[in-house]
mmCIF file with all atom_site columns, C-alpha atoms and ligand atoms in Angstrom:
data_model
loop_
_atom_site.group_PDB
_atom_site.id
_atom_site.type_symbol
_atom_site.label_atom_id
_atom_site.label_alt_id
_atom_site.label_comp_id
_atom_site.label_asym_id
_atom_site.label_entity_id
_atom_site.label_seq_id
_atom_site.pdbx_PDB_ins_code
_atom_site.Cartn_x
_atom_site.Cartn_y
_atom_site.Cartn_z
_atom_site.occupancy
_atom_site.B_iso_or_equiv
_atom_site.pdbx_formal_charge
_atom_site.auth_seq_id
_atom_site.auth_comp_id
_atom_site.auth_asym_id
_atom_site.auth_atom_id
_atom_site.pdbx_PDB_model_num
ATOM   1   C CA . MET H 1 1   ? 19.479  187.542 23.172 1.00 0.00 ? 1   MET H CA 1
ATOM   2   C CA . ALA H 1 2   ? 21.269  188.492 19.768 1.00 0.00 ? 2   ALA H CA 1
ATOM   3   C CA . ILE H 1 3   ? 18.222  189.522 17.544 1.00 0.00 ? 3   ILE H CA 1
ATOM   4   C CA . SER H 1 4   ? 19.050  191.330 14.272 1.00 0.00 ? 4   SER H CA 1
ATOM   5   C CA . SER H 1 5   ? 16.510  194.110 13.366 1.00 0.00 ? 5   SER H CA 1
ATOM   6   C CA . PRO H 1 6   ? 15.671  193.717 9.534  1.00 0.00 ? 6   PRO H CA 1
ATOM   7   C CA . PRO H 1 7   ? 13.407  196.703 8.305  1.00 0.00 ? 7   PRO H CA 1
ATOM   8   C CA . ILE H 1 8   ? 9.747   195.897 8.298  1.00 0.00 ? 8   ILE H CA 1
ATOM   9   C CA . HIS H 1 9   ? 6.720   197.489 6.046  1.00 0.00 ? 9   HIS H CA 1
ATOM   10  C CA . PHE H 1 10  ? 3.987   197.653 8.127  1.00 0.00 ? 10  PHE H CA 1
ATOM   11  C CA . ILE H 1 11  ? 0.586   197.629 6.749  1.00 0.00 ? 11  ILE H CA 1
ATOM   12  C CA . SER H 1 12  ? -2.342  198.442 9.317  1.00 0.00 ? 12  SER H CA 1
ATOM   13  C CA . THR H 1 13  ? -6.058  197.484 8.732  1.00 0.00 ? 13  THR H CA 1
ATOM   14  C CA . ILE H 1 14  ? -8.437  198.524 11.079 1.00 0.00 ? 14  ILE H CA 1
ATOM   15  C CA . GLU H 1 15  ? -11.892 196.612 11.391 1.00 0.00 ? 15  GLU H CA 1
ATOM   16  C CA . PRO H 1 16  ? -14.074 196.353 14.086 1.00 0.00 ? 16  PRO H CA 1
ATOM   17  C CA . PRO H 1 17  ? -14.359 192.892 15.689 1.00 0.00 ? 17  PRO H CA 1
ATOM   18  C CA . GLN H 1 18  ? -17.569 191.275 14.667 1.00 0.00 ? 18  GLN H CA 1
ATOM   19  C CA . THR H 1 19  ? -18.794 189.536 17.922 1.00 0.00 ? 19  THR H CA 1
ATOM   20  C CA . SER H 1 20  ? -21.790 189.995 19.938 1.00 0.00 ? 20  SER H CA 1
ATOM   21  C CA . HIS H 1 21  ? -20.191 191.635 23.266 1.00 0.00 ? 21  HIS H CA 1
ATOM   22  C CA . LEU H 1 22  ? -19.064 195.237 23.216 1.00 0.00 ? 22  LEU H CA 1
ATOM   23  C CA . LEU H 1 23  ? -15.542 194.159 24.523 1.00 0.00 ? 23  LEU H CA 1
ATOM   24  C CA . PRO H 1 24  ? -14.499 191.255 22.767 1.00 0.00 ? 24  PRO H CA 1
ATOM   25  C CA . THR H 1 25  ? -13.252 187.971 24.622 1.00 0.00 ? 25  THR H CA 1
ATOM   26  C CA . GLN H 1 26  ? -9.802  187.164 24.748 1.00 0.00 ? 26  GLN H CA 1
ATOM   27  C CA . ASP H 1 27  ? -10.794 183.793 22.701 1.00 0.00 ? 27  ASP H CA 1
ATOM   28  C CA . GLU H 1 28  ? -13.096 185.923 20.139 1.00 0.00 ? 28  GLU H CA 1
ATOM   29  C CA . LEU H 1 29  ? -9.688  188.036 19.279 1.00 0.00 ? 29  LEU H CA 1
ATOM   30  C CA . LYS H 1 30  ? -7.863  184.684 18.846 1.00 0.00 ? 30  LYS H CA 1
ATOM   31  C CA . LYS H 1 31  ? -10.502 183.782 16.604 1.00 0.00 ? 31  LYS H CA 1
ATOM   32  C CA . ILE H 1 32  ? -11.013 186.587 14.613 1.00 0.00 ? 32  ILE H CA 1
ATOM   33  C CA . ALA H 1 33  ? -7.414  186.530 14.323 1.00 0.00 ? 33  ALA H CA 1
ATOM   34  C CA . ALA H 1 34  ? -7.170  183.151 12.799 1.00 0.00 ? 34  ALA H CA 1
ATOM   35  C CA . TYR H 1 35  ? -10.232 183.915 10.410 1.00 0.00 ? 35  TYR H CA 1
ATOM   36  C CA . LYS H 1 36  ? -8.079  186.804 8.977  1.00 0.00 ? 36  LYS H CA 1
ATOM   37  C CA . ALA H 1 37  ? -5.137  184.055 8.524  1.00 0.00 ? 37  ALA H CA 1
ATOM   38  C CA . VAL H 1 38  ? -7.464  181.908 6.750  1.00 0.00 ? 38  VAL H CA 1
ATOM   39  C CA . GLU H 1 39  ? -8.192  184.236 3.649  1.00 0.00 ? 39  GLU H CA 1
ATOM   40  C CA . PHE H 1 40  ? -4.131  183.803 2.601  1.00 0.00 ? 40  PHE H CA 1
ATOM   41  C CA . VAL H 1 41  ? -5.037  179.821 2.348  1.00 0.00 ? 41  VAL H CA 1
ATOM   42  C CA . GLU H 1 42  ? -5.936  179.160 -1.316 1.00 0.00 ? 42  GLU H CA 1
ATOM   43  C CA . SER H 1 43  ? -6.957  176.031 -3.268 1.00 0.00 ? 43  SER H CA 1
ATOM   44  C CA . GLY H 1 44  ? -4.063  173.796 -3.912 1.00 0.00 ? 44  GLY H CA 1
ATOM   45  C CA . MET H 1 45  ? -1.654  174.677 -0.893 1.00 0.00 ? 45  MET H CA 1
ATOM   46  C CA . VAL H 1 46  ? 0.269   172.939 1.589  1.00 0.00 ? 46  VAL H CA 1
ATOM   47  C CA . ILE H 1 47  ? -0.372  174.500 4.936  1.00 0.00 ? 47  ILE H CA 1
ATOM   48  C CA . GLY H 1 48  ? 1.470   174.110 8.183  1.00 0.00 ? 48  GLY H CA 1
ATOM   49  C CA . LEU H 1 49  ? -1.392  173.585 10.817 1.00 0.00 ? 49  LEU H CA 1
ATOM   50  C CA . GLY H 1 50  ? -0.429  175.429 14.027 1.00 0.00 ? 50  GLY H CA 1
ATOM   51  C CA . THR H 1 51  ? -0.944  174.451 17.797 1.00 0.00 ? 51  THR H CA 1
ATOM   52  C CA . GLY H 1 52  ? -2.420  175.982 20.465 1.00 0.00 ? 52  GLY H CA 1
ATOM   53  C CA . SER H 1 53  ? -5.739  177.759 21.360 1.00 0.00 ? 53  SER H CA 1
ATOM   54  C CA . THR H 1 54  ? -5.583  180.511 18.584 1.00 0.00 ? 54  THR H CA 1
ATOM   55  C CA . ALA H 1 55  ? -4.269  177.997 15.877 1.00 0.00 ? 55  ALA H CA 1
ATOM   56  C CA . THR H 1 56  ? -7.233  175.709 16.497 1.00 0.00 ? 56  THR H CA 1
ATOM   57  C CA . HIS H 1 57  ? -9.826  178.089 15.378 1.00 0.00 ? 57  HIS H CA 1
ATOM   58  C CA . ALA H 1 58  ? -7.463  178.387 11.921 1.00 0.00 ? 58  ALA H CA 1
ATOM   59  C CA . VAL H 1 59  ? -7.856  174.545 11.674 1.00 0.00 ? 59  VAL H CA 1
ATOM   60  C CA . ASP H 1 60  ? -11.899 174.886 12.270 1.00 0.00 ? 60  ASP H CA 1
ATOM   61  C CA . ARG H 1 61  ? -12.014 177.392 9.705  1.00 0.00 ? 61  ARG H CA 1
ATOM   62  C CA . ILE H 1 62  ? -9.898  175.334 6.947  1.00 0.00 ? 62  ILE H CA 1
ATOM   63  C CA . ALA H 1 63  ? -12.039 172.567 7.622  1.00 0.00 ? 63  ALA H CA 1
ATOM   64  C CA . GLU H 1 64  ? -15.384 174.489 7.456  1.00 0.00 ? 64  GLU H CA 1
ATOM   65  C CA . LEU H 1 65  ? -14.331 176.082 3.806  1.00 0.00 ? 65  LEU H CA 1
ATOM   66  C CA . LEU H 1 66  ? -13.215 172.701 2.948  1.00 0.00 ? 66  LEU H CA 1
ATOM   67  C CA . HIS H 1 67  ? -16.818 171.278 3.557  1.00 0.00 ? 67  HIS H CA 1
ATOM   68  C CA . GLN H 1 68  ? -18.396 174.090 1.904  1.00 0.00 ? 68  GLN H CA 1
ATOM   69  C CA . GLY H 1 69  ? -16.555 173.560 -1.342 1.00 0.00 ? 69  GLY H CA 1
ATOM   70  C CA . LYS H 1 70  ? -14.629 177.242 -1.466 1.00 0.00 ? 70  LYS H CA 1
ATOM   71  C CA . LEU H 1 71  ? -11.502 175.589 -0.779 1.00 0.00 ? 71  LEU H CA 1
ATOM   72  C CA . LYS H 1 72  ? -10.184 172.450 -2.352 1.00 0.00 ? 72  LYS H CA 1
ATOM   73  C CA . ASN H 1 73  ? -7.383  170.274 -2.527 1.00 0.00 ? 73  ASN H CA 1
ATOM   74  C CA . ILE H 1 74  ? -5.520  171.414 1.130  1.00 0.00 ? 74  ILE H CA 1
ATOM   75  C CA . VAL H 1 75  ? -2.953  169.468 2.316  1.00 0.00 ? 75  VAL H CA 1
ATOM   76  C CA . GLY H 1 76  ? -2.065  169.965 5.934  1.00 0.00 ? 76  GLY H CA 1
ATOM   77  C CA . ILE H 1 77  ? 1.110   169.112 7.818  1.00 0.00 ? 77  ILE H CA 1
ATOM   78  C CA . PRO H 1 78  ? 0.402   169.232 11.560 1.00 0.00 ? 78  PRO H CA 1
ATOM   79  C CA . THR H 1 79  ? 2.869   170.743 13.883 1.00 0.00 ? 79  THR H CA 1
ATOM   80  C CA . SER H 1 80  ? 1.490   168.506 16.914 1.00 0.00 ? 80  SER H CA 1
ATOM   81  C CA . LYS H 1 81  ? -0.374  165.327 17.479 1.00 0.00 ? 81  LYS H CA 1
ATOM   82  C CA . LYS H 1 82  ? -3.142  167.482 19.302 1.00 0.00 ? 82  LYS H CA 1
ATOM   83  C CA . THR H 1 83  ? -3.371  169.304 15.783 1.00 0.00 ? 83  THR H CA 1
ATOM   84  C CA . GLN H 1 84  ? -3.127  166.070 14.202 1.00 0.00 ? 84  GLN H CA 1
ATOM   85  C CA . GLU H 1 85  ? -6.456  164.770 15.829 1.00 0.00 ? 85  GLU H CA 1
ATOM   86  C CA . GLN H 1 86  ? -8.035  167.847 15.217 1.00 0.00 ? 86  GLN H CA 1
ATOM   87  C CA . ALA H 1 87  ? -7.199  167.856 11.458 1.00 0.00 ? 87  ALA H CA 1
ATOM   88  C CA . LEU H 1 88  ? -8.210  164.308 10.859 1.00 0.00 ? 88  LEU H CA 1
ATOM   89  C CA . SER H 1 89  ? -11.522 164.704 13.182 1.00 0.00 ? 89  SER H CA 1
ATOM   90  C CA . LEU H 1 90  ? -12.494 167.477 10.888 1.00 0.00 ? 90  LEU H CA 1
ATOM   91  C CA . GLY H 1 91  ? -11.253 165.603 7.551  1.00 0.00 ? 91  GLY H CA 1
ATOM   92  C CA . ILE H 1 92  ? -8.707  167.755 6.836  1.00 0.00 ? 92  ILE H CA 1
ATOM   93  C CA . PRO H 1 93  ? -6.120  165.795 4.392  1.00 0.00 ? 93  PRO H CA 1
ATOM   94  C CA . LEU H 1 94  ? -2.740  165.379 6.448  1.00 0.00 ? 94  LEU H CA 1
ATOM   95  C CA . SER H 1 95  ? 0.742   164.805 5.008  1.00 0.00 ? 95  SER H CA 1
ATOM   96  C CA . ASP H 1 96  ? 4.387   165.201 6.124  1.00 0.00 ? 96  ASP H CA 1
ATOM   97  C CA . LEU H 1 97  ? 7.962   167.172 5.711  1.00 0.00 ? 97  LEU H CA 1
ATOM   98  C CA . ASP H 1 98  ? 9.265   164.189 4.061  1.00 0.00 ? 98  ASP H CA 1
ATOM   99  C CA . LYS H 1 99  ? 6.524   164.187 1.069  1.00 0.00 ? 99  LYS H CA 1
ATOM   100 C CA . HIS H 1 100 ? 6.179   167.944 1.297  1.00 0.00 ? 100 HIS H CA 1
ATOM   101 C CA . PRO H 1 101 ? 9.528   169.625 2.108  1.00 0.00 ? 101 PRO H CA 1
ATOM   102 C CA . ILE H 1 102 ? 8.230   172.968 1.503  1.00 0.00 ? 102 ILE H CA 1
ATOM   103 C CA . LEU H 1 103 ? 5.040   174.638 2.686  1.00 0.00 ? 103 LEU H CA 1
ATOM   104 C CA . ASP H 1 104 ? 3.170   177.193 0.947  1.00 0.00 ? 104 ASP H CA 1
ATOM   105 C CA . LEU H 1 105 ? 1.940   178.925 4.053  1.00 0.00 ? 105 LEU H CA 1
ATOM   106 C CA . ALA H 1 106 ? 1.955   178.229 7.530  1.00 0.00 ? 106 ALA H CA 1
ATOM   107 C CA . ILE H 1 107 ? -0.557  179.567 10.253 1.00 0.00 ? 107 ILE H CA 1
ATOM   108 C CA . ASP H 1 108 ? 0.306   179.580 14.032 1.00 0.00 ? 108 ASP H CA 1
ATOM   109 C CA . GLY H 1 109 ? 0.000   181.564 17.633 1.00 0.00 ? 109 GLY H CA 1
ATOM   110 C CA . ALA H 1 110 ? 3.007   182.788 19.537 1.00 0.00 ? 110 ALA H CA 1
ATOM   111 C CA . ASP H 1 111 ? 3.543   183.525 23.008 1.00 0.00 ? 111 ASP H CA 1
ATOM   112 C CA . GLU H 1 112 ? 5.541   186.702 22.677 1.00 0.00 ? 112 GLU H CA 1
ATOM   113 C CA . VAL H 1 113 ? 5.784   189.323 19.309 1.00 0.00 ? 113 VAL H CA 1
ATOM   114 C CA . ASP H 1 114 ? 8.064   192.049 19.479 1.00 0.00 ? 114 ASP H CA 1
ATOM   115 C CA . PRO H 1 115 ? 8.431   194.828 17.150 1.00 0.00 ? 115 PRO H CA 1
ATOM   116 C CA . TYR H 1 116 ? 10.273  193.179 14.469 1.00 0.00 ? 116 TYR H CA 1
ATOM   117 C CA . LEU H 1 117 ? 7.957   190.235 14.319 1.00 0.00 ? 117 LEU H CA 1
ATOM   118 C CA . ASN H 1 118 ? 10.468  187.823 16.229 1.00 0.00 ? 118 ASN H CA 1
ATOM   119 C CA . LEU H 1 119 ? 8.616   185.665 18.170 1.00 0.00 ? 119 LEU H CA 1
ATOM   120 C CA . ILE H 1 120 ? 8.805   183.256 21.509 1.00 0.00 ? 120 ILE H CA 1
ATOM   121 C CA . LYS H 1 121 ? 7.124   180.263 20.783 1.00 0.00 ? 121 LYS H CA 1
ATOM   122 C CA . GLY H 1 122 ? 6.295   176.688 22.642 1.00 0.00 ? 122 GLY H CA 1
ATOM   123 C CA . ARG H 1 123 ? 4.723   177.551 25.814 1.00 0.00 ? 123 ARG H CA 1
ATOM   124 C CA . GLY H 1 124 ? 2.068   175.187 24.260 1.00 0.00 ? 124 GLY H CA 1
ATOM   125 C CA . GLY H 1 125 ? 4.770   172.121 24.270 1.00 0.00 ? 125 GLY H CA 1
ATOM   126 C CA . SER H 1 126 ? 5.127   171.787 20.504 1.00 0.00 ? 126 SER H CA 1
ATOM   127 C CA . LEU H 1 127 ? 8.326   174.144 19.601 1.00 0.00 ? 127 LEU H CA 1
ATOM   128 C CA . LEU H 1 128 ? 10.260  171.592 17.921 1.00 0.00 ? 128 LEU H CA 1
ATOM   129 C CA . ARG H 1 129 ? 7.575   170.410 15.220 1.00 0.00 ? 129 ARG H CA 1
ATOM   130 C CA . GLU H 1 130 ? 6.621   173.756 15.058 1.00 0.00 ? 130 GLU H CA 1
ATOM   131 C CA . LYS H 1 131 ? 9.842   175.215 14.108 1.00 0.00 ? 131 LYS H CA 1
ATOM   132 C CA . MET H 1 132 ? 10.694  172.291 11.715 1.00 0.00 ? 132 MET H CA 1
ATOM   133 C CA . VAL H 1 133 ? 7.633   173.301 9.585  1.00 0.00 ? 133 VAL H CA 1
ATOM   134 C CA . GLU H 1 134 ? 7.514   177.242 9.858  1.00 0.00 ? 134 GLU H CA 1
ATOM   135 C CA . SER H 1 135 ? 11.000  177.110 9.059  1.00 0.00 ? 135 SER H CA 1
ATOM   136 C CA . THR H 1 136 ? 10.142  175.627 5.404  1.00 0.00 ? 136 THR H CA 1
ATOM   137 C CA . CYS H 1 137 ? 7.578   177.621 4.466  1.00 0.00 ? 137 CYS H CA 1
ATOM   138 C CA . LYS H 1 138 ? 7.014   180.264 1.846  1.00 0.00 ? 138 LYS H CA 1
ATOM   139 C CA . LYS H 1 139 ? 4.816   182.490 3.992  1.00 0.00 ? 139 LYS H CA 1
ATOM   140 C CA . PHE H 1 140 ? 4.397   182.256 7.811  1.00 0.00 ? 140 PHE H CA 1
ATOM   141 C CA . VAL H 1 141 ? 1.489   183.906 9.259  1.00 0.00 ? 141 VAL H CA 1
ATOM   142 C CA . VAL H 1 142 ? 1.580   184.322 13.121 1.00 0.00 ? 142 VAL H CA 1
ATOM   143 C CA . ILE H 1 143 ? -2.048  185.007 14.574 1.00 0.00 ? 143 ILE H CA 1
ATOM   144 C CA . VAL H 1 144 ? -2.143  186.551 17.981 1.00 0.00 ? 144 VAL H CA 1
ATOM   145 C CA . ASP H 1 145 ? -4.303  188.733 20.529 1.00 0.00 ? 145 ASP H CA 1
ATOM   146 C CA . GLU H 1 146 ? -2.881  192.313 21.346 1.00 0.00 ? 146 GLU H CA 1
ATOM   147 C CA . THR H 1 147 ? -1.607  190.854 24.965 1.00 0.00 ? 147 THR H CA 1
ATOM   148 C CA . LYS H 1 148 ? 0.953   188.901 22.970 1.00 0.00 ? 148 LYS H CA 1
ATOM   149 C CA . LEU H 1 149 ? 2.813   191.965 21.915 1.00 0.00 ? 149 LEU H CA 1
ATOM   150 C CA . VAL H 1 150 ? 6.232   192.960 23.645 1.00 0.00 ? 150 VAL H CA 1
ATOM   151 C CA . LYS H 1 151 ? 8.824   195.650 23.251 1.00 0.00 ? 151 LYS H CA 1
ATOM   152 C CA . ASN H 1 152 ? 11.762  192.894 23.943 1.00 0.00 ? 152 ASN H CA 1
ATOM   153 C CA . LEU H 1 153 ? 11.314  189.196 23.734 1.00 0.00 ? 153 LEU H CA 1
ATOM   154 C CA . GLY H 1 154 ? 11.136  187.761 26.995 1.00 0.00 ? 154 GLY H CA 1
ATOM   155 C CA . GLY H 1 155 ? 9.192   191.233 28.216 1.00 0.00 ? 155 GLY H CA 1
ATOM   156 C CA . SER H 1 156 ? 6.212   189.158 29.427 1.00 0.00 ? 156 SER H CA 1
ATOM   157 C CA . GLY H 1 157 ? 8.442   188.054 32.191 1.00 0.00 ? 157 GLY H CA 1
ATOM   158 C CA . ASP H 1 158 ? 7.497   184.483 31.374 1.00 0.00 ? 158 ASP H CA 1
ATOM   159 C CA . ALA H 1 159 ? 10.460  181.947 30.741 1.00 0.00 ? 159 ALA H CA 1
ATOM   160 C CA . VAL H 1 160 ? 11.664  181.208 27.068 1.00 0.00 ? 160 VAL H CA 1
ATOM   161 C CA . PRO H 1 161 ? 10.808  177.800 26.086 1.00 0.00 ? 161 PRO H CA 1
ATOM   162 C CA . ILE H 1 162 ? 13.700  175.137 25.725 1.00 0.00 ? 162 ILE H CA 1
ATOM   163 C CA . GLU H 1 163 ? 13.383  171.460 24.700 1.00 0.00 ? 163 GLU H CA 1
ATOM   164 C CA . VAL H 1 164 ? 16.104  169.227 25.689 1.00 0.00 ? 164 VAL H CA 1
ATOM   165 C CA . VAL H 1 165 ? 16.544  165.358 25.984 1.00 0.00 ? 165 VAL H CA 1
ATOM   166 C CA . PRO H 1 166 ? 15.006  163.530 28.902 1.00 0.00 ? 166 PRO H CA 1
ATOM   167 C CA . PHE H 1 167 ? 18.762  162.117 29.828 1.00 0.00 ? 167 PHE H CA 1
ATOM   168 C CA . CYS H 1 168 ? 20.034  163.822 32.996 1.00 0.00 ? 168 CYS H CA 1
ATOM   169 C CA . TRP H 1 169 ? 17.761  166.772 32.025 1.00 0.00 ? 169 TRP H CA 1
ATOM   170 C CA . LYS H 1 170 ? 18.640  168.830 35.564 1.00 0.00 ? 170 LYS H CA 1
ATOM   171 C CA . PHE H 1 171 ? 22.147  168.484 34.534 1.00 0.00 ? 171 PHE H CA 1
ATOM   172 C CA . THR H 1 172 ? 21.169  170.419 31.122 1.00 0.00 ? 172 THR H CA 1
ATOM   173 C CA . GLU H 1 173 ? 19.069  172.946 32.992 1.00 0.00 ? 173 GLU H CA 1
ATOM   174 C CA . THR H 1 174 ? 22.075  173.599 35.548 1.00 0.00 ? 174 THR H CA 1
ATOM   175 C CA . ARG H 1 175 ? 24.015  174.405 32.645 1.00 0.00 ? 175 ARG H CA 1
ATOM   176 C CA . LEU H 1 176 ? 21.452  176.587 30.739 1.00 0.00 ? 176 LEU H CA 1
ATOM   177 C CA . ARG H 1 177 ? 20.692  178.636 34.045 1.00 0.00 ? 177 ARG H CA 1
ATOM   178 C CA . ASN H 1 178 ? 24.509  179.251 34.276 1.00 0.00 ? 178 ASN H CA 1
ATOM   179 C CA . LEU H 1 179 ? 24.365  180.435 30.719 1.00 0.00 ? 179 LEU H CA 1
ATOM   180 C CA . PHE H 1 180 ? 21.725  182.772 31.454 1.00 0.00 ? 180 PHE H CA 1
ATOM   181 C CA . GLU H 1 181 ? 23.498  184.250 34.523 1.00 0.00 ? 181 GLU H CA 1
ATOM   182 C CA . GLU H 1 182 ? 26.743  184.665 32.714 1.00 0.00 ? 182 GLU H CA 1
ATOM   183 C CA . LYS H 1 183 ? 24.884  186.477 29.779 1.00 0.00 ? 183 LYS H CA 1
ATOM   184 C CA . PHE H 1 184 ? 22.222  188.464 29.138 1.00 0.00 ? 184 PHE H CA 1
ATOM   185 C CA . GLU H 1 185 ? 22.445  187.997 25.601 1.00 0.00 ? 185 GLU H CA 1
ATOM   186 C CA . VAL H 1 186 ? 21.980  184.241 24.529 1.00 0.00 ? 186 VAL H CA 1
ATOM   187 C CA . GLY H 1 187 ? 20.545  182.848 21.100 1.00 0.00 ? 187 GLY H CA 1
ATOM   188 C CA . ASP H 1 188 ? 22.045  179.889 19.406 1.00 0.00 ? 188 ASP H CA 1
ATOM   189 C CA . GLU H 1 189 ? 24.357  179.657 22.045 1.00 0.00 ? 189 GLU H CA 1
ATOM   190 C CA . ILE H 1 190 ? 21.800  177.707 23.795 1.00 0.00 ? 190 ILE H CA 1
ATOM   191 C CA . LEU H 1 191 ? 21.902  175.230 20.860 1.00 0.00 ? 191 LEU H CA 1
ATOM   192 C CA . ARG H 1 192 ? 25.472  174.342 21.471 1.00 0.00 ? 192 ARG H CA 1
ATOM   193 C CA . LEU H 1 193 ? 24.912  172.807 24.813 1.00 0.00 ? 193 LEU H CA 1
ATOM   194 C CA . PRO H 1 194 ? 24.928  169.120 24.831 1.00 0.00 ? 194 PRO H CA 1
ATOM   195 C CA . GLY H 1 195 ? 21.444  168.000 25.537 1.00 0.00 ? 195 GLY H CA 1
ATOM   196 C CA . VAL H 1 196 ? 19.417  170.843 24.330 1.00 0.00 ? 196 VAL H CA 1
ATOM   197 C CA . VAL H 1 197 ? 17.144  169.989 21.485 1.00 0.00 ? 197 VAL H CA 1
ATOM   198 C CA . GLU H 1 198 ? 15.831  173.222 20.321 1.00 0.00 ? 198 GLU H CA 1
ATOM   199 C CA . HIS H 1 199 ? 14.784  176.389 21.816 1.00 0.00 ? 199 HIS H CA 1
ATOM   200 C CA . GLY H 1 200 ? 11.299  178.935 21.109 1.00 0.00 ? 200 GLY H CA 1
ATOM   201 C CA . MET H 1 201 ? 12.939  181.784 19.981 1.00 0.00 ? 201 MET H CA 1
ATOM   202 C CA . PHE H 1 202 ? 11.763  182.006 16.445 1.00 0.00 ? 202 PHE H CA 1
ATOM   203 C CA . LEU H 1 203 ? 14.154  184.867 14.911 1.00 0.00 ? 203 LEU H CA 1
ATOM   204 C CA . ASN H 1 204 ? 13.309  186.497 11.432 1.00 0.00 ? 204 ASN H CA 1
ATOM   205 C CA . MET H 1 205 ? 10.668  183.691 10.676 1.00 0.00 ? 205 MET H CA 1
ATOM   206 C CA . ALA H 1 206 ? 7.518   185.364 10.726 1.00 0.00 ? 206 ALA H CA 1
ATOM   207 C CA . THR H 1 207 ? 6.689   186.851 7.431  1.00 0.00 ? 207 THR H CA 1
ATOM   208 C CA . THR H 1 208 ? 3.138   188.228 8.709  1.00 0.00 ? 208 THR H CA 1
ATOM   209 C CA . VAL H 1 209 ? 1.657   188.984 12.223 1.00 0.00 ? 209 VAL H CA 1
ATOM   210 C CA . ILE H 1 210 ? -2.028  189.454 12.738 1.00 0.00 ? 210 ILE H CA 1
ATOM   211 C CA . VAL H 1 211 ? -2.773  191.002 15.670 1.00 0.00 ? 211 VAL H CA 1
ATOM   212 C CA . ALA H 1 212 ? -6.570  191.027 17.009 1.00 0.00 ? 212 ALA H CA 1
ATOM   213 C CA . GLY H 1 213 ? -7.479  193.720 19.640 1.00 0.00 ? 213 GLY H CA 1
ATOM   214 C CA . GLU H 1 214 ? -10.315 195.748 21.044 1.00 0.00 ? 214 GLU H CA 1
ATOM   215 C CA . LEU H 1 215 ? -9.720  198.428 18.306 1.00 0.00 ? 215 LEU H CA 1
ATOM   216 C CA . GLY H 1 216 ? -9.501  196.084 15.455 1.00 0.00 ? 216 GLY H CA 1
ATOM   217 C CA . VAL H 1 217 ? -7.210  193.902 13.634 1.00 0.00 ? 217 VAL H CA 1
ATOM   218 C CA . THR H 1 218 ? -3.835  194.830 12.710 1.00 0.00 ? 218 THR H CA 1
ATOM   219 C CA . MET H 1 219 ? -1.625  193.397 9.674  1.00 0.00 ? 219 MET H CA 1
ATOM   220 C CA . LYS H 1 220 ? 2.259   193.740 10.144 1.00 0.00 ? 220 LYS H CA 1
ATOM   221 C CA . HIS H 1 221 ? 4.081   192.159 7.131  1.00 0.00 ? 221 HIS H CA 1
ATOM   222 C CA . LYS H 1 222 ? 7.960   191.614 6.634  1.00 0.00 ? 222 LYS H CA 1
HETATM 223 O O1 . LIG D 2 .   ? 3.685   178.179 20.395 1.00 0.00 ? 1   LIG D O1 1
HETATM 224 C C1 . LIG D 2 .   ? 2.673   177.599 20.625 1.00 0.00 ? 1   LIG D C1 1
HETATM 225 C C2 . LIG D 2 .   ? 2.351   176.285 21.132 1.00 0.00 ? 1   LIG D C2 1
HETATM 226 O O2 . LIG D 2 .   ? 3.959   175.392 21.326 1.00 0.00 ? 1   LIG D O2 1
HETATM 227 C C3 . LIG D 2 .   ? 1.241   178.365 20.854 1.00 0.00 ? 1   LIG D C3 1
HETATM 228 O O3 . LIG D 2 .   ? 1.648   178.415 19.300 1.00 0.00 ? 1   LIG D O3 1
HETATM 229 C C4 . LIG D 2 .   ? 1.698   179.313 21.518 1.00 0.00 ? 1   LIG D C4 1
HETATM 230 O O4 . LIG D 2 .   ? 1.914   179.200 22.810 1.00 0.00 ? 1   LIG D O4 1
HETATM 231 C C5 . LIG D 2 .   ? 0.381   180.399 21.708 1.00 0.00 ? 1   LIG D C5 1
HETATM 232 O O5 . LIG D 2 .   ? -0.699  179.475 22.277 1.00 0.00 ? 1   LIG D O5 1
HETATM 233 P P1 . LIG D 2 .   ? -2.320  180.410 22.341 1.00 0.00 ? 1   LIG D P1 1
HETATM 234 O O6 . LIG D 2 .   ? -2.711  180.108 20.805 1.00 0.00 ? 1   LIG D O6 1
HETATM 235 O O7 . LIG D 2 .   ? -2.986  179.307 23.133 1.00 0.00 ? 1   LIG D O7 1
HETATM 236 O O8 . LIG D 2 .   ? -2.402  181.497 23.307 1.00 0.00 ? 1   LIG D O8 1
#
């Protein structure tokens, strides 16, 4: 994969996880990261609402703060039908990119995060909408538990999600597999294959990554 390596400023804040167990569960870590991210949300913001089991905690928290009156005039742009349904059921006002082409902030999970804050996303099946929303926000805060950290993208050993059009998708799959066989480094070249819609590498997009681990929360800023 062709990935540039811009400088990163690391700022770490270590806080003990607020849980009832000695060792927090993975879902508790996801919740801790999500709640921390929602501290970036201010009244009046247009917010990209991510998809997945981590992002769902952020949506819950935003709704909770809205109902408590601690946040006002929030507009959410959901990155999937599932998130749209969750946000609607919780009473979060929603809109879309046509009406709000620039977002103040987006909060979403990731499948892998490398040391340069490049991501693999989309194993939850929503990468196109996620990339559209998260490529047009002023701040993109990514929330993960520490199992998502990798030295290099692809390091988890799981496949990179690629969205293709349904028409003759096996043909497109074969061409993609051949491309990966020929080259070890492929990036936007994937997009030039007819039939490919988008890939799950989110390069140079995250501005902050919040990592919740057993020893506390770490924030990495670009
Ligand atoms: O990219 C995604 C959905 O398309 C998710 O953010 C990613 O799969 C992480 O999911 P989870 O928070 O459930 O671990």
